[in-house]
CSV table of C-alpha atoms in Angstrom, one decimal:
chain,number,residue,atom,x,y,z
A,1041,MET,CA,30.8,40.9,-44.0
A,1042,MET,CA,32.4,43.8,-43.6
A,1043,GLU,CA,29.6,45.6,-44.9
A,1044,LEU,CA,28.0,44.5,-42.2
A,1045,SER,CA,27.0,47.0,-38.7
A,1046,LEU,CA,28.9,46.5,-35.8
A,1047,ASP,CA,25.9,45.4,-34.3
A,1048,GLN,CA,24.6,42.8,-37.2
A,1049,LEU,CA,28.6,41.5,-37.0
A,1050,LEU,CA,28.3,41.1,-33.2
A,1051,LYS,CA,24.5,39.0,-33.9
A,1052,GLU,CA,26.0,37.2,-36.4
A,1053,TYR,CA,29.6,36.3,-34.5
A,1054,PRO,CA,29.2,37.1,-31.2
A,1055,PHE,CA,33.1,35.9,-30.5
A,1056,VAL,CA,33.7,38.9,-32.4
A,1057,SER,CA,33.9,41.2,-29.6
A,1058,ALA,CA,37.4,39.2,-28.7
A,1059,TYR,CA,38.6,40.9,-31.6
A,1060,PHE,CA,37.8,44.3,-30.6
A,1061,GLU,CA,39.0,43.6,-26.5
A,1062,GLN,CA,42.2,42.4,-27.8
A,1063,ASN,CA,42.7,45.7,-30.3
A,1064,ARG,CA,41.5,47.7,-27.0
A,1065,LEU,CA,39.1,49.0,-29.6
A,1066,ASP,CA,35.7,50.8,-27.7
A,1067,ILE,CA,33.2,50.4,-30.0
A,1068,ALA,CA,30.6,51.0,-28.0
A,1069,GLY,CA,27.6,53.5,-29.2
A,1070,TYR,CA,28.7,53.4,-32.6
A,1071,GLY,CA,26.1,49.7,-33.5
A,1072,ASP,CA,25.1,51.6,-36.7
A,1073,LYS,CA,28.3,51.9,-38.2
A,1074,THR,CA,30.2,49.4,-40.3
A,1075,PHE,CA,34.1,48.5,-38.9
A,1076,ARG,CA,35.4,51.0,-41.7
A,1077,GLU,CA,33.2,53.3,-40.5
A,1078,TYR,CA,34.3,52.9,-36.9
A,1079,LEU,CA,37.9,53.0,-37.6
A,1080,GLU,CA,37.6,56.7,-39.5
A,1081,HIS,CA,36.3,58.5,-36.3
A,1082,PHE,CA,39.6,58.4,-35.0
A,1083,THR,CA,41.7,61.4,-35.5
A,1084,GLU,CA,45.3,61.0,-37.0
A,1085,GLU,CA,46.7,62.4,-33.5
A,1086,GLU,CA,44.3,59.3,-31.7
A,1087,LEU,CA,46.0,57.0,-34.6
A,1088,GLU,CA,49.2,57.3,-33.7
A,1089,ASP,CA,48.8,57.5,-29.8
A,1090,GLN,CA,46.8,54.5,-29.8
A,1091,ALA,CA,49.1,52.5,-32.4
A,1092,ILE,CA,46.1,51.8,-34.1
A,1093,ASP,CA,46.6,50.6,-37.9
A,1094,LYS,CA,43.6,50.9,-39.8
A,1095,GLU,CA,44.1,48.9,-42.7
A,1096,LYS,CA,46.1,45.7,-41.1
A,1097,LEU,CA,42.9,46.2,-38.5
A,1098,LEU,CA,40.3,45.6,-41.2
A,1099,SER,CA,42.1,42.8,-43.5
A,1100,ASN,CA,42.4,40.7,-39.9
A,1101,LEU,CA,39.3,40.7,-39.4
A,1102,PRO,CA,37.7,38.5,-42.1
A,1103,VAL,CA,40.6,36.0,-41.1
A,1104,TYR,CA,40.0,35.8,-37.7
A,1105,LEU,CA,36.4,35.6,-38.0
A,1106,GLU,CA,37.1,32.6,-40.4
A,1107,GLN,CA,39.1,31.1,-38.5
A,1108,MET,CA,37.2,31.0,-35.4
A,1109,SER,CA,34.2,30.2,-37.4
A,1110,ALA,CA,36.3,27.1,-38.2
A,1111,PHE,CA,37.3,26.2,-34.9
A,1112,LEU,CA,33.9,26.7,-33.1
A,1113,GLY,CA,32.9,24.8,-36.0
A,1114,LEU,CA,30.1,27.4,-37.5
A,1115,GLU,CA,30.7,27.2,-41.2
A,1116,LYS,CA,27.9,25.9,-42.8
A,1117,SER,CA,30.5,23.7,-44.6
A,1118,ASN,CA,31.3,22.3,-41.2
A,1119,ARG,CA,27.6,21.4,-40.7
A,1120,VAL,CA,27.2,17.4,-41.6
A,1121,LEU,CA,24.1,15.9,-42.3
A,1122,SER,CA,24.8,12.4,-43.3
A,1123,MET,CA,27.9,9.7,-43.1
A,1124,THR,CA,28.6,6.8,-45.2
A,1125,ILE,CA,30.0,3.9,-44.4
A,1126,LEU,CA,31.6,2.0,-48.5
A,1127,ALA,CA,32.1,-1.9,-47.4
A,1128,GLY,CA,35.7,-2.8,-47.1
A,1129,ASN,CA,36.8,-6.4,-46.2
A,1130,ASP,CA,37.0,-8.8,-43.1
A,1131,LYS,CA,39.8,-10.4,-41.6
A,1132,SER,CA,39.9,-13.5,-44.3
A,1133,GLY,CA,40.1,-10.6,-47.4
A,1134,ASN,CA,36.6,-11.2,-47.8
A,1135,PRO,CA,33.9,-8.7,-49.3
A,1136,GLU,CA,32.2,-7.4,-46.4
A,1137,GLY,CA,28.1,-8.2,-46.9
A,1138,PHE,CA,27.2,-4.8,-48.3
A,1139,THR,CA,27.6,-2.1,-50.7
A,1140,GLU,CA,27.0,1.1,-48.4
A,1141,LEU,CA,25.1,2.1,-45.5
A,1142,THR,CA,24.3,5.3,-45.5
A,1143,VAL,CA,23.2,7.3,-41.6
A,1144,GLU,CA,22.0,10.7,-41.4
A,1145,THR,CA,21.4,13.1,-38.6
A,1146,SER,CA,18.9,11.9,-35.2
A,1147,GLN,CA,19.4,8.4,-36.4
A,1148,ILE,CA,20.8,6.0,-34.1
A,1149,ILE,CA,22.9,2.8,-35.7
A,1150,SER,CA,23.9,-0.1,-33.0
A,1151,ILE,CA,27.0,-1.9,-34.1
A,1152,VAL,CA,26.6,-6.1,-32.6
A,1153,GLY,CA,28.4,-8.8,-33.0
A,1154,PRO,CA,31.2,-11.0,-30.2
A,1155,THR,CA,33.7,-9.7,-28.4
A,1156,GLY,CA,36.7,-9.3,-30.4
A,1157,SER,CA,34.4,-9.4,-34.2
A,1158,GLY,CA,36.1,-5.9,-35.1
A,1159,LYS,CA,33.2,-3.3,-33.3
A,1160,SER,CA,36.2,-1.2,-32.0
A,1161,ARG,CA,37.4,-1.4,-35.2
A,1162,LEU,CA,34.4,-0.2,-37.1
A,1163,LEU,CA,34.5,2.9,-34.7
A,1164,ALA,CA,37.8,3.4,-35.3
A,1165,ASP,CA,37.5,3.7,-39.2
A,1166,ILE,CA,34.6,6.3,-38.4
A,1167,GLU,CA,36.4,8.3,-36.2
A,1168,TRP,CA,39.4,8.5,-38.6
A,1169,ALA,CA,37.4,9.5,-41.9
A,1170,ALA,CA,39.1,6.2,-43.0
A,1171,GLN,CA,39.8,6.3,-46.9
A,1172,LYS,CA,41.0,2.8,-47.6
A,1173,ASP,CA,43.8,3.1,-45.9
A,1174,THR,CA,43.2,0.9,-43.0
A,1175,PRO,CA,43.2,-3.3,-42.5
A,1176,THR,CA,39.7,-3.1,-43.4
A,1177,GLY,CA,40.2,-1.2,-46.5
A,1178,ARG,CA,36.5,0.7,-45.8
A,1179,SER,CA,36.0,4.5,-46.7
A,1180,ILE,CA,34.4,7.0,-44.8
A,1181,LEU,CA,32.0,9.7,-47.0
A,1182,ILE,CA,30.4,12.6,-45.3
A,1183,ASN,CA,27.0,14.4,-47.1
A,1184,GLY,CA,27.8,12.0,-49.8
A,1185,LYS,CA,31.3,12.9,-50.4
A,1186,LYS,CA,35.5,12.2,-49.2
A,1187,PRO,CA,35.9,14.1,-46.1
A,1188,ASP,CA,37.6,17.1,-46.4
A,1189,ASN,CA,41.0,16.7,-44.9
A,1190,LYS,CA,40.1,19.0,-42.1
A,1191,TRP,CA,37.9,16.5,-40.5
A,1192,ARG,CA,40.9,13.9,-40.5
A,1193,PHE,CA,43.9,15.6,-39.2
A,1194,SER,CA,42.5,18.7,-37.5
A,1195,SER,CA,42.2,19.0,-34.2
A,1196,ASN,CA,40.1,22.1,-34.7
A,1197,ASN,CA,37.4,20.3,-36.7
A,1198,ARG,CA,36.4,17.3,-34.8
A,1199,LEU,CA,34.3,14.9,-36.4
A,1200,VAL,CA,33.7,12.4,-33.5
A,1201,ALA,CA,33.6,12.5,-30.0
A,1202,GLN,CA,33.9,8.9,-28.6
A,1203,LEU,CA,32.1,8.2,-25.1
A,1204,SER,CA,34.5,4.8,-23.7
A,1205,GLN,CA,33.1,2.4,-21.7
A,1206,ASN,CA,35.3,3.5,-18.5
A,1207,MET,CA,35.8,7.1,-18.7
A,1208,ASN,CA,38.3,8.5,-15.3
A,1209,PHE,CA,39.2,12.0,-14.3
A,1210,VAL,CA,41.9,13.4,-13.0
A,1211,MET,CA,41.7,16.7,-13.0
A,1212,ASP,CA,41.4,18.5,-9.7
A,1213,LEU,CA,38.4,20.6,-10.6
A,1214,THR,CA,34.7,21.1,-9.3
A,1215,VAL,CA,31.7,19.5,-12.0
A,1216,GLU,CA,30.7,23.9,-12.6
A,1217,GLU,CA,34.8,24.5,-13.2
A,1218,PHE,CA,34.9,21.8,-15.6
A,1219,LEU,CA,32.0,22.4,-17.7
A,1220,ARG,CA,32.7,26.1,-17.7
A,1221,MET,CA,36.5,25.7,-18.6
A,1222,HIS,CA,34.6,23.5,-22.0
A,1223,ALA,CA,32.1,26.2,-22.5
A,1224,VAL,CA,34.7,29.3,-22.5
A,1225,SER,CA,36.6,27.5,-25.2
A,1226,ARG,CA,34.0,26.6,-26.8
A,1227,LEU,CA,33.6,30.6,-26.8
A,1228,VAL,CA,29.7,30.5,-25.9
A,1229,GLU,CA,27.6,33.6,-24.8
A,1230,ASN,CA,26.7,32.2,-21.5
A,1231,PRO,CA,28.3,29.8,-19.9
A,1232,GLN,CA,26.3,30.0,-16.9
A,1233,THR,CA,23.1,29.0,-19.0
A,1234,VAL,CA,24.8,26.5,-20.6
A,1235,ILE,CA,26.4,24.8,-17.5
A,1236,GLU,CA,23.0,24.7,-15.5
A,1237,GLN,CA,21.5,23.1,-18.5
A,1238,ILE,CA,24.4,20.6,-18.5
A,1239,ILE,CA,24.2,19.7,-15.1
A,1240,LEU,CA,20.2,19.3,-15.3
A,1241,ALA,CA,20.8,17.1,-18.5
A,1242,ALA,CA,23.6,14.7,-16.8
A,1243,ASN,CA,21.3,14.5,-13.1
A,1244,HIS,CA,18.2,13.1,-15.4
A,1245,LEU,CA,20.5,10.3,-16.8
A,1246,ALA,CA,22.4,9.4,-13.7
A,1247,GLY,CA,21.1,7.2,-11.5
A,1248,GLU,CA,23.0,9.3,-8.0
A,1249,LYS,CA,22.0,12.6,-8.2
A,1250,PHE,CA,25.5,15.4,-7.8
A,1251,ASP,CA,25.6,19.2,-8.5
A,1252,LEU,CA,28.3,21.9,-9.9
A,1253,THR,CA,30.7,22.1,-6.2
A,1254,THR,CA,30.9,17.7,-6.9
A,1255,PRO,CA,34.9,17.0,-7.8
A,1256,VAL,CA,34.7,15.0,-10.7
A,1257,THR,CA,37.6,12.7,-9.3
A,1258,SER,CA,34.9,11.4,-7.0
A,1259,LEU,CA,32.2,11.2,-9.3
A,1260,SER,CA,31.2,7.4,-9.9
A,1261,GLY,CA,31.1,5.6,-13.1
A,1262,GLY,CA,27.8,6.2,-14.0
A,1263,GLN,CA,27.9,10.0,-12.7
A,1264,SER,CA,31.2,10.6,-15.0
A,1265,ARG,CA,29.2,9.1,-17.9
A,1266,ALA,CA,26.0,11.0,-17.1
A,1267,LEU,CA,27.9,14.2,-17.1
A,1268,MET,CA,30.3,13.4,-20.0
A,1269,ILE,CA,26.9,12.4,-22.6
A,1270,ALA,CA,25.3,15.5,-21.8
A,1271,ASP,CA,28.4,17.8,-22.4
A,1272,THR,CA,28.5,16.0,-25.7
A,1273,ALA,CA,24.7,16.5,-26.3
A,1274,ILE,CA,24.8,20.0,-25.4
A,1275,LEU,CA,28.3,22.0,-26.0
A,1276,SER,CA,30.3,19.3,-28.6
A,1277,SER,CA,30.5,20.6,-31.9
A,1278,SER,CA,31.4,17.3,-32.8
A,1279,PRO,CA,28.6,15.6,-35.4
A,1280,ILE,CA,29.1,12.0,-34.6
A,1281,VAL,CA,29.0,10.5,-31.5
A,1282,LEU,CA,30.6,6.9,-31.0
A,1283,ILE,CA,29.6,4.8,-27.7
A,1284,ASP,CA,31.2,1.7,-26.2
A,1285,GLU,CA,29.5,-0.3,-24.1
A,1286,ILE,CA,26.7,1.9,-22.7
A,1287,GLU,CA,25.3,-0.8,-20.6
A,1288,ASN,CA,27.3,-0.7,-18.0
A,1289,ALA,CA,27.4,2.8,-17.6
A,1290,GLY,CA,24.8,2.7,-14.1
A,1291,ILE,CA,22.7,5.9,-16.2
A,1292,ASP,CA,18.8,5.9,-17.8
A,1293,ARG,CA,20.0,4.5,-21.8
A,1294,LYS,CA,16.9,5.3,-23.2
A,1295,LYS,CA,17.1,8.9,-21.9
A,1296,ALA,CA,20.9,9.2,-22.8
A,1297,LEU,CA,19.7,8.4,-26.5
A,1298,GLU,CA,17.4,10.4,-26.6
A,1299,LEU,CA,19.1,13.6,-25.3
A,1300,LEU,CA,22.3,12.6,-28.3
A,1301,ILE,CA,19.6,12.8,-30.8
A,1302,SER,CA,17.8,15.4,-30.2
A,1303,SER,CA,20.9,17.3,-30.9
A,1304,ASP,CA,21.2,16.3,-34.2
A,1305,LYS,CA,23.7,13.8,-33.7
A,1306,ILE,CA,24.1,11.1,-35.2
A,1307,VAL,CA,25.0,8.2,-33.0
A,1308,LEU,CA,26.1,5.0,-33.2
A,1309,MET,CA,27.2,2.0,-30.4
A,1310,ALA,CA,28.7,-0.8,-29.7
A,1311,THR,CA,26.8,-2.8,-27.7
A,1312,HIS,CA,25.9,-6.4,-26.5
A,1313,ASP,CA,22.2,-5.2,-25.0
A,1314,PRO,CA,19.5,-6.0,-26.7
A,1315,LEU,CA,17.1,-3.1,-25.5
A,1316,LEU,CA,20.0,-1.1,-27.1
A,1317,ALA,CA,20.4,-3.0,-30.0
A,1318,LEU,CA,16.5,-2.9,-30.6
A,1319,MET,CA,16.3,0.7,-30.1
A,1320,ALA,CA,18.1,1.9,-33.1
A,1321,ASP,CA,17.3,2.4,-36.2
A,1322,LYS,CA,19.3,-0.6,-37.9
A,1323,ARG,CA,21.8,-2.4,-36.4
A,1324,ILE,CA,25.0,-3.8,-38.0
A,1325,ILE,CA,26.2,-6.9,-37.7
A,1326,ILE,CA,30.2,-7.9,-37.1
A,1327,LYS,CA,31.7,-10.8,-37.8
A,1328,ASN,CA,35.2,-12.0,-38.3
A,1329,GLY,CA,36.4,-8.1,-39.0
A,1330,GLY,CA,33.3,-6.9,-41.4
A,1331,ILE,CA,30.6,-6.1,-41.5
A,1332,SER,CA,28.3,-9.3,-42.1
A,1333,LYS,CA,25.1,-7.9,-42.7
A,1334,VAL,CA,23.2,-4.2,-41.9
A,1335,LEU,CA,19.3,-4.7,-40.9
A,1336,ASP,CA,16.4,-2.6,-40.0
A,1337,THR,CA,14.7,-2.5,-36.7
A,1338,SER,CA,11.2,-4.8,-37.8
A,1339,GLU,CA,7.7,-4.1,-36.5
A,1340,GLU,CA,7.8,-7.4,-34.6
A,1341,GLU,CA,10.9,-6.4,-33.1
A,1342,LYS,CA,9.7,-2.9,-32.0
A,1343,LEU,CA,7.1,-5.0,-29.7
A,1344,LEU,CA,9.3,-7.1,-28.9
A,1345,LEU,CA,11.1,-4.0,-27.3
A,1346,GLU,CA,8.4,-2.9,-25.3
A,1347,GLU,CA,8.2,-6.5,-24.2
A,1348,LEU,CA,12.0,-6.3,-22.5
A,1349,GLU,CA,11.4,-2.8,-21.2
A,1350,LYS,CA,9.2,-4.1,-18.9
A,1351,MET,CA,11.4,-6.9,-18.4
A,1352,ASP,CA,14.3,-4.5,-17.3
A,1353,SER,CA,12.4,-2.3,-15.5
A,1354,LEU,CA,11.5,-4.8,-13.0
A,1355,ILE,CA,15.7,-5.5,-13.3
A,1356,GLN,CA,16.1,-2.2,-12.4
A,1357,ALA,CA,13.6,-2.1,-9.3
A,1358,ALA,CA,15.1,-5.2,-7.9
A,1359,ARG,CA,18.5,-3.9,-8.0
A,1360,GLN,CA,17.7,-0.7,-6.7
A,1361,GLN,CA,15.4,-2.1,-3.5
A,1362,LEU,CA,18.4,-3.9,-3.1
A,1363,ARG,CA,20.7,-1.4,-3.0
A,1364,LYS,CA,18.2,-0.3,-0.1
A,1365,GLY,CA,18.9,-3.2,2.0
A,1366,SER,CA,15.3,-4.2,1.2
A,1367,THR,CA,13.6,-7.8,1.3
A,1368,LEU,CA,12.3,-8.5,-1.9
A,1369,SER,CA,8.5,-9.1,-2.7
A,1370,ALA,CA,6.5,-9.4,-5.5
A,1371,ASN,CA,4.5,-6.4,-4.3
A,1372,LEU,CA,7.5,-4.5,-3.2
A,1373,LEU,CA,8.5,-4.4,-6.5
A,1374,ALA,CA,5.6,-3.8,-8.4
A,1375,MET,CA,5.3,-0.6,-6.1
A,1376,GLU,CA,9.3,0.3,-7.5
A,1377,GLN,CA,7.8,0.3,-10.6
A,1378,SER,CA,4.6,2.5,-10.4
A,1379,LEU,CA,6.9,5.3,-8.9
């Protein structure tokens, strides 16, 4: 990296501009020079007057680039292509009904089972990259290998973004201020562009529209969930998204999943909704705290899903008309569905 010109450095590591600014270095007009060549242009008097330590600046730059790349999740070693769950045991100590399950980016896995069966425990095992050190005895592999400790213990390398059923904001910020704070913390090149992408995507999911001036504390449950899903898909560096009970979120569930997988995320969702369960590529069946079996979504189930979606569309149309104060009729629902 030290052989790159300053222009090349800025292109590959846009955040390096902060390093130059923090050290009060004006690199304008020296884009074709390496950092070492740039430092050589200073006279001895300038070095002394400006308290410039050339050797310290040169030795600190690679460290800065490495640490910031790790923080922002830009290292090639940080890229997650797959996650593997290795079997453990259920609450009774019996072996789980599978050996291993590998999930790749842009795949959706649903997790189904009765309330209290252990769905949340599975999500927790994944979030903490369990290594036989949880009650289930499961292990999690990343890219087929035991995960580096940075995935387990570093706050700068979050493996998982978790979207819970209830999301409440306590900060006195507008939507724009909230998104800008996140964008700036991720050191994105053009925060305003990203903010506009997120609000557009969020309103594509939400039942009720909102804008950048809306206080986050006044967002409805559905609007909050839509905002956080869009933020996670577009701005979060976490490669795995865990969703708990998205069916009660008041958002377009199908569009939400499509947005997440379009961002190369691995998506796992605990659900009681048959539509969401069948939208997944596979589904994990949980019983007595363990994974009973793993099923592929069959072709017959995909055809059934189309019929269930039609029924769900009818129910959603009825809900909208009731909210408007209309009296329901078959003709009115047919018109609502066609809009």
